[in-house]
Amino acid sequence: MLSRVALAATAAPSLKNAALLGPGVLQATRIFHTGQPSLAPLPPLPEYGGKVRLGLIPEEFFQFLYPKTGITGPYVLGTGLILYALSKEIYVITPETFSTISIVGLLVYVIKKYGASIGEFADKLNEQKIAQLEEVKQASIKQFQDAIDLEKAQQALVQKRHYLFDVQRNNIAMALEVTYRERLHRVYKEVKNRLDYHISVQDMMRRKEQEHMVNWVEKQVVRSISAQQEKETIAKCIADLKLLAKKAQVQPVL
Amino acid sequence: MASVIPVKEKKLMDVKLGELPSWILMRDFTPNGILGAFQRGYHRYYNKYINVKKGSISGVSMVLAAYVLFSYCLSYKELKHELLRKYH
């Protein structure tokens, strides 16, 4: 009954939301599940079930009778009902009764003796299952955490990118400088080459002119010396030589 | 005597004795409603006594006891031949 009220309460808002849609609005906006999602997160399972006395009768019955009859009410009611059923033979005593009594007695004895240990065993199995799932969950959480840390580290690296760019910029500037100087040097060499060429051309011209002039002057001089002048100069040279020879002969004696 | 809350929404324990017939009559008796009633009853019992971390034997034994009683009621007709006394 309570669940029915809860269902009605959750159905009402979603119905109201559906009623707001006109026939033409359906294409424009579709309202999906707008009710409270009741599935996540799940509330944890209750620890113990409802209390039951004698393994058969829920506690609520005892609480129901407590205000009117006190503590012993339900037990007296039970005894009275059993005696009534026996005496009026609503419950018939047959040979089966004795087998029933022995079976029920055995069951009660076994349950009383081994119930707790079986419960612990089941609890341990449950715990193992839960521990496994928890492990998986923790492993997956750890994986995600590691991924997050990696991402953060890489993001931090992004902040240091400017070092890389500075180095690259420096490299490029240096390369530019080097090529600039290289070209400057080349320009200088080329210009010097051209100037040297002009200088050497000038030198050569001057040398050639000098030689030519010298040759021409020699040739003119040689030409101007006529044959007669040649004989006279040769005779003079011989007379001078003889004089010098005489002088030379005289000199060593002294 | 009319009550403040309409009878339809009240739980069984809050219904007064005079309103009981009307309350019973306005229950949903369609097949869907009956199915819903069975489902609700099952889930109430299940979530209270069985779907817990440390369930006890009483979750099962109550169902078995109810079954025993029900089958006794069904077989009372044959058991009547084994009465020990004729007049009670």
Coordinates of C-alpha atoms in Angstrom, one line a residue:
Chain A
M1 CA 0.0 0.0 0.0
L2 CA 2.8 2.3 0.9
S3 CA 4.6 1.4 -2.3
R4 CA 1.4 2.1 -4.3
V5 CA 1.3 5.6 -2.8
A6 CA 5.0 6.1 -3.7
L7 CA 4.3 4.9 -7.3
A8 CA 1.4 7.3 -7.6
A9 CA 3.6 10.1 -6.3
T10 CA 6.4 9.4 -8.8
A11 CA 3.9 8.8 -11.7
A12 CA 2.2 12.2 -11.2
P13 CA 5.1 14.5 -12.0
S14 CA 6.1 12.6 -15.1
L15 CA 2.4 12.6 -16.3
K16 CA 2.2 16.3 -15.6
N17 CA 5.3 16.9 -17.7
A18 CA 3.9 14.8 -20.5
A19 CA 0.7 16.8 -20.4
L20 CA 2.6 20.1 -21.0
L21 CA 3.4 18.8 -24.5
G22 CA 1.0 20.0 -27.2
P23 CA 0.5 18.0 -30.3
G24 CA 2.8 20.2 -32.3
V25 CA 5.5 20.6 -29.8
L26 CA 6.4 16.9 -30.0
Q27 CA 9.0 17.5 -32.7
A28 CA 10.6 20.5 -31.0
T29 CA 11.2 19.2 -27.5
R30 CA 11.1 15.7 -26.2
I31 CA 11.0 15.4 -22.5
F32 CA 12.8 12.3 -21.4
H33 CA 12.7 10.7 -18.0
T34 CA 12.4 13.7 -15.8
G35 CA 11.3 11.8 -12.6
Q36 CA 13.7 11.2 -9.8
P37 CA 16.0 8.4 -10.9
S38 CA 15.2 5.8 -8.2
L39 CA 17.9 3.3 -9.2
A40 CA 21.1 5.0 -8.5
P41 CA 22.7 5.2 -6.0
L42 CA 21.1 2.1 -4.5
P43 CA 20.4 2.3 -0.8
P44 CA 22.5 -0.3 1.0
L45 CA 20.8 -3.6 1.9
P46 CA 19.4 -3.6 5.4
E47 CA 21.6 -5.5 7.9
Y48 CA 18.9 -7.8 9.4
G49 CA 15.5 -8.8 8.3
G50 CA 12.3 -8.2 10.1
K51 CA 12.3 -9.8 13.6
V52 CA 10.4 -13.0 13.9
R53 CA 9.7 -14.9 17.1
L54 CA 9.8 -18.7 17.3
G55 CA 10.8 -18.6 13.6
L56 CA 7.2 -18.4 12.6
I57 CA 5.4 -15.3 13.9
P58 CA 6.6 -11.8 13.0
E59 CA 7.3 -9.4 15.8
E60 CA 4.6 -7.0 14.5
F61 CA 1.9 -9.3 15.8
F62 CA 3.3 -9.2 19.3
Q63 CA 3.5 -5.4 19.2
F64 CA 0.0 -5.3 17.8
L65 CA -1.3 -7.2 20.9
Y66 CA 0.9 -5.6 23.5
P67 CA -1.2 -2.5 24.4
K68 CA -4.3 -4.6 25.1
T69 CA -2.9 -7.9 26.6
G70 CA 0.7 -7.1 27.7
I71 CA 3.6 -9.5 27.1
T72 CA 2.0 -12.9 27.6
G73 CA -1.0 -12.1 25.4
P74 CA 0.2 -13.7 22.2
Y75 CA 1.5 -16.7 23.9
V76 CA -1.7 -17.3 25.8
L77 CA -3.5 -16.8 22.5
G78 CA -1.3 -19.3 20.8
T79 CA -1.8 -21.9 23.6
G80 CA -5.5 -21.3 23.6
L81 CA -5.7 -21.8 19.8
I82 CA -3.7 -25.0 19.9
L83 CA -5.8 -26.5 22.7
Y84 CA -9.0 -25.4 20.9
A85 CA -7.8 -27.0 17.6
L86 CA -6.9 -30.3 19.5
S87 CA -10.0 -30.5 21.5
K88 CA -12.4 -29.7 18.7
E89 CA -10.3 -31.9 16.4
I90 CA -9.8 -29.2 14.0
Y91 CA -6.3 -30.7 14.0
V92 CA -6.7 -34.4 13.9
I93 CA -4.1 -36.6 15.7
T94 CA -3.0 -39.2 13.2
P95 CA 0.1 -41.5 13.0
E96 CA 1.5 -38.7 10.9
T97 CA 1.5 -36.4 13.9
F98 CA 4.3 -38.3 15.6
S99 CA 6.5 -38.4 12.5
T100 CA 5.7 -34.6 12.1
I101 CA 6.7 -34.0 15.7
S102 CA 10.0 -35.9 15.4
I103 CA 10.9 -34.3 12.1
V104 CA 10.1 -30.8 13.4
G105 CA 12.1 -31.5 16.5
L106 CA 15.1 -32.7 14.5
L107 CA 14.9 -29.6 12.3
V108 CA 14.7 -27.3 15.3
Y109 CA 17.7 -29.0 16.9
V110 CA 19.8 -28.9 13.8
I111 CA 19.0 -25.3 13.1
K112 CA 19.7 -24.3 16.7
K113 CA 23.0 -26.1 16.7
Y114 CA 24.4 -25.3 13.2
G115 CA 22.5 -22.2 12.2
A116 CA 25.1 -19.7 13.3
S117 CA 28.0 -21.4 11.6
I118 CA 26.1 -21.9 8.3
G119 CA 25.2 -18.2 8.5
E120 CA 28.9 -17.3 9.0
F121 CA 29.9 -19.5 6.1
A122 CA 27.4 -17.8 3.8
D123 CA 28.5 -14.4 5.0
K124 CA 32.1 -15.3 4.2
L125 CA 31.2 -16.4 0.7
N126 CA 29.4 -13.1 0.2
E127 CA 32.3 -11.2 1.6
Q128 CA 34.6 -12.9 -0.9
K129 CA 32.4 -11.9 -3.8
I130 CA 32.2 -8.4 -2.5
A131 CA 35.9 -8.2 -2.0
Q132 CA 36.5 -9.4 -5.6
L133 CA 34.1 -6.7 -7.0
E134 CA 35.7 -4.1 -4.7
E135 CA 39.1 -5.1 -6.1
V136 CA 37.9 -4.6 -9.6
K137 CA 36.5 -1.3 -8.6
Q138 CA 39.7 -0.2 -6.9
A139 CA 41.8 -1.3 -9.8
S140 CA 39.6 0.6 -12.2
I141 CA 39.7 3.6 -10.0
K142 CA 43.5 3.4 -9.7
Q143 CA 43.7 3.1 -13.5
F144 CA 41.7 6.2 -13.9
Q145 CA 43.7 8.0 -11.3
D146 CA 46.9 7.1 -13.1
A147 CA 45.4 8.3 -16.3
I148 CA 44.4 11.6 -14.6
D149 CA 47.9 12.0 -13.2
L150 CA 49.5 11.3 -16.6
E151 CA 47.2 13.9 -18.1
K152 CA 48.0 16.4 -15.4
A153 CA 51.8 15.8 -16.0
Q154 CA 51.4 16.3 -19.7
Q155 CA 49.4 19.4 -19.1
A156 CA 52.1 20.7 -16.8
L157 CA 54.6 20.0 -19.6
V158 CA 52.6 22.2 -21.8
Q159 CA 53.5 25.1 -19.5
K160 CA 57.1 24.4 -20.2
R161 CA 56.8 24.4 -23.9
H162 CA 58.2 27.9 -24.1
Y163 CA 61.7 26.5 -23.2
L164 CA 61.5 24.4 -26.3
F165 CA 60.4 27.3 -28.4
D166 CA 63.2 29.5 -27.0
V167 CA 65.8 27.0 -27.9
Q168 CA 64.4 26.6 -31.3
R169 CA 64.3 30.4 -31.7
N170 CA 67.8 30.7 -30.6
N171 CA 68.9 28.0 -33.0
I172 CA 67.2 29.7 -35.9
A173 CA 68.6 33.1 -34.9
M174 CA 72.1 31.6 -34.8
A175 CA 71.6 29.9 -38.2
L176 CA 70.4 33.2 -39.6
E177 CA 73.4 35.0 -38.2
V178 CA 75.8 32.4 -39.5
T179 CA 74.4 32.6 -43.0
Y180 CA 74.4 36.4 -42.9
R181 CA 78.0 36.5 -41.9
E182 CA 78.9 33.9 -44.5
R183 CA 77.3 35.9 -47.2
L184 CA 78.9 39.1 -45.9
H185 CA 82.2 37.4 -46.1
R186 CA 81.5 36.1 -49.6
V187 CA 80.4 39.6 -50.7
Y188 CA 83.7 40.9 -49.3
K189 CA 85.7 38.2 -51.1
E190 CA 83.9 38.8 -54.4
V191 CA 84.4 42.6 -54.2
K192 CA 88.0 42.1 -53.3
N193 CA 88.4 39.7 -56.2
R194 CA 87.0 42.3 -58.6
L195 CA 89.2 45.0 -57.2
D196 CA 92.3 42.8 -57.3
Y197 CA 91.5 42.1 -60.9
H198 CA 91.4 45.7 -61.8
I199 CA 94.6 46.3 -59.8
S200 CA 96.4 43.4 -61.5
V201 CA 95.2 44.6 -64.9
Q202 CA 96.6 48.1 -64.2
D203 CA 99.9 46.6 -63.0
M204 CA 100.2 44.5 -66.0
M205 CA 99.4 47.4 -68.3
R206 CA 102.0 49.5 -66.7
R207 CA 104.6 46.7 -66.8
K208 CA 103.9 46.1 -70.4
E209 CA 104.1 49.7 -71.2
Q210 CA 107.4 50.0 -69.3
E211 CA 108.9 47.0 -71.1
H212 CA 107.6 48.2 -74.4
M213 CA 109.1 51.6 -73.9
V214 CA 112.4 50.2 -72.7
N215 CA 112.6 47.9 -75.7
W216 CA 111.7 50.8 -78.0
V217 CA 114.3 53.0 -76.5
E218 CA 117.0 50.3 -76.7
K219 CA 116.1 49.6 -80.2
Q220 CA 116.3 53.3 -81.1
V221 CA 119.6 53.7 -79.4
V222 CA 121.0 50.7 -81.1
R223 CA 119.8 51.9 -84.4
S224 CA 121.2 55.3 -83.8
I225 CA 124.6 54.0 -83.3
S226 CA 125.9 54.0 -86.9
A227 CA 128.6 51.7 -88.2
Q228 CA 131.4 54.3 -88.0
Q229 CA 130.6 55.4 -84.5
E230 CA 130.7 51.7 -83.6
K231 CA 134.3 51.3 -84.9
E232 CA 135.4 54.5 -83.2
T233 CA 134.0 53.5 -79.8
I234 CA 135.4 50.0 -80.1
A235 CA 139.0 51.5 -80.9
K236 CA 138.6 53.8 -78.0
C237 CA 137.6 51.0 -75.7
I238 CA 140.6 48.9 -76.8
A239 CA 143.0 51.9 -76.2
D240 CA 141.4 52.4 -72.7
L241 CA 141.8 48.8 -72.0
K242 CA 145.5 48.8 -73.0
L243 CA 146.1 51.8 -70.7
L244 CA 144.3 50.1 -67.9
A245 CA 146.3 47.0 -68.5
K246 CA 149.5 48.9 -68.3
K247 CA 148.4 50.6 -65.1
A248 CA 147.5 47.3 -63.7
Q249 CA 150.9 45.8 -64.7
V250 CA 152.7 48.7 -63.0
Q251 CA 150.6 48.6 -59.8
P252 CA 151.3 45.1 -58.5
V253 CA 155.0 45.7 -58.7
L254 CA 154.7 48.5 -56.4
Chain B
M1 CA -19.0 9.3 9.5
A2 CA -17.0 10.6 6.6
S3 CA -13.3 10.7 7.2
V4 CA -11.0 13.7 6.2
I5 CA -8.8 11.7 3.9
P6 CA -10.7 10.0 1.0
V7 CA -11.1 6.3 1.6
K8 CA -9.2 5.4 -1.5
E9 CA -5.8 6.4 -0.4
K10 CA -5.8 4.9 3.1
K11 CA -4.0 1.9 4.2
L12 CA -5.9 -1.1 5.6
M13 CA -4.9 -0.4 9.2
D14 CA -6.3 3.2 9.0
V15 CA -9.6 2.2 7.5
K16 CA -12.4 2.3 10.1
L17 CA -14.6 -0.7 10.5
G18 CA -17.7 0.9 8.9
E19 CA -15.8 1.9 5.8
L20 CA -14.4 -1.6 5.3
P21 CA -16.9 -2.8 2.7
S22 CA -16.5 0.3 0.6
W23 CA -12.7 0.1 0.9
I24 CA -12.8 -3.5 -0.2
L25 CA -15.1 -2.7 -3.1
M26 CA -13.0 0.1 -4.5
R27 CA -9.9 -2.1 -4.8
D28 CA -8.6 -2.8 -8.3
F29 CA -9.9 -6.2 -9.3
T30 CA -8.8 -6.1 -12.9
P31 CA -6.3 -8.9 -13.8
N32 CA -3.6 -6.2 -14.0
G33 CA -4.6 -5.0 -10.5
I34 CA -4.6 -8.5 -9.1
L35 CA -1.2 -9.2 -10.6
G36 CA 0.1 -6.0 -9.2
A37 CA -1.3 -6.9 -5.8
F38 CA 0.6 -10.3 -5.9
Q39 CA 3.7 -8.6 -7.1
R40 CA 3.6 -6.0 -4.3
G41 CA 2.9 -8.6 -1.7
Y42 CA 5.8 -10.7 -2.9
H43 CA 8.2 -7.8 -3.0
R44 CA 7.2 -6.6 0.4
Y45 CA 7.8 -10.0 1.9
Y46 CA 11.0 -10.5 -0.1
N47 CA 12.5 -7.1 0.8
K48 CA 11.7 -7.5 4.4
Y49 CA 12.8 -11.0 5.2
I50 CA 15.0 -12.4 2.4
N51 CA 16.8 -9.5 0.7
V52 CA 18.9 -8.6 3.7
K53 CA 22.6 -9.1 4.5
K54 CA 22.1 -11.4 7.5
G55 CA 18.8 -13.2 6.7
S56 CA 17.6 -15.8 9.2
I57 CA 15.8 -19.1 8.7
S58 CA 12.5 -17.4 9.5
G59 CA 12.3 -15.9 6.0
V60 CA 12.0 -19.4 4.6
S61 CA 10.3 -21.1 7.5
M62 CA 7.4 -18.7 7.5
V63 CA 6.6 -19.5 3.9
L64 CA 6.9 -23.3 4.6
A65 CA 4.6 -23.0 7.6
A66 CA 2.1 -21.1 5.6
Y67 CA 2.3 -23.8 2.9
V68 CA 1.8 -26.5 5.6
L69 CA -1.2 -24.8 7.0
F70 CA -2.7 -24.2 3.5
S71 CA -2.2 -27.9 2.5
Y72 CA -3.7 -29.0 5.8
C73 CA -6.8 -26.9 5.1
L74 CA -7.0 -28.5 1.7
S75 CA -6.8 -32.0 3.0
Y76 CA -9.1 -31.6 6.0
K77 CA -11.9 -33.2 4.1
E78 CA -10.0 -36.5 3.9
L79 CA -8.7 -36.2 7.4
K80 CA -12.2 -36.0 8.7
H81 CA -12.5 -39.8 8.4
E82 CA -9.7 -40.2 11.0
L83 CA -11.3 -38.4 13.8
L84 CA -10.6 -40.0 17.2
R85 CA -14.0 -39.1 18.7
K86 CA -17.3 -38.6 17.0
Y87 CA -18.6 -35.9 19.3
H88 CA -16.6 -32.9 20.4

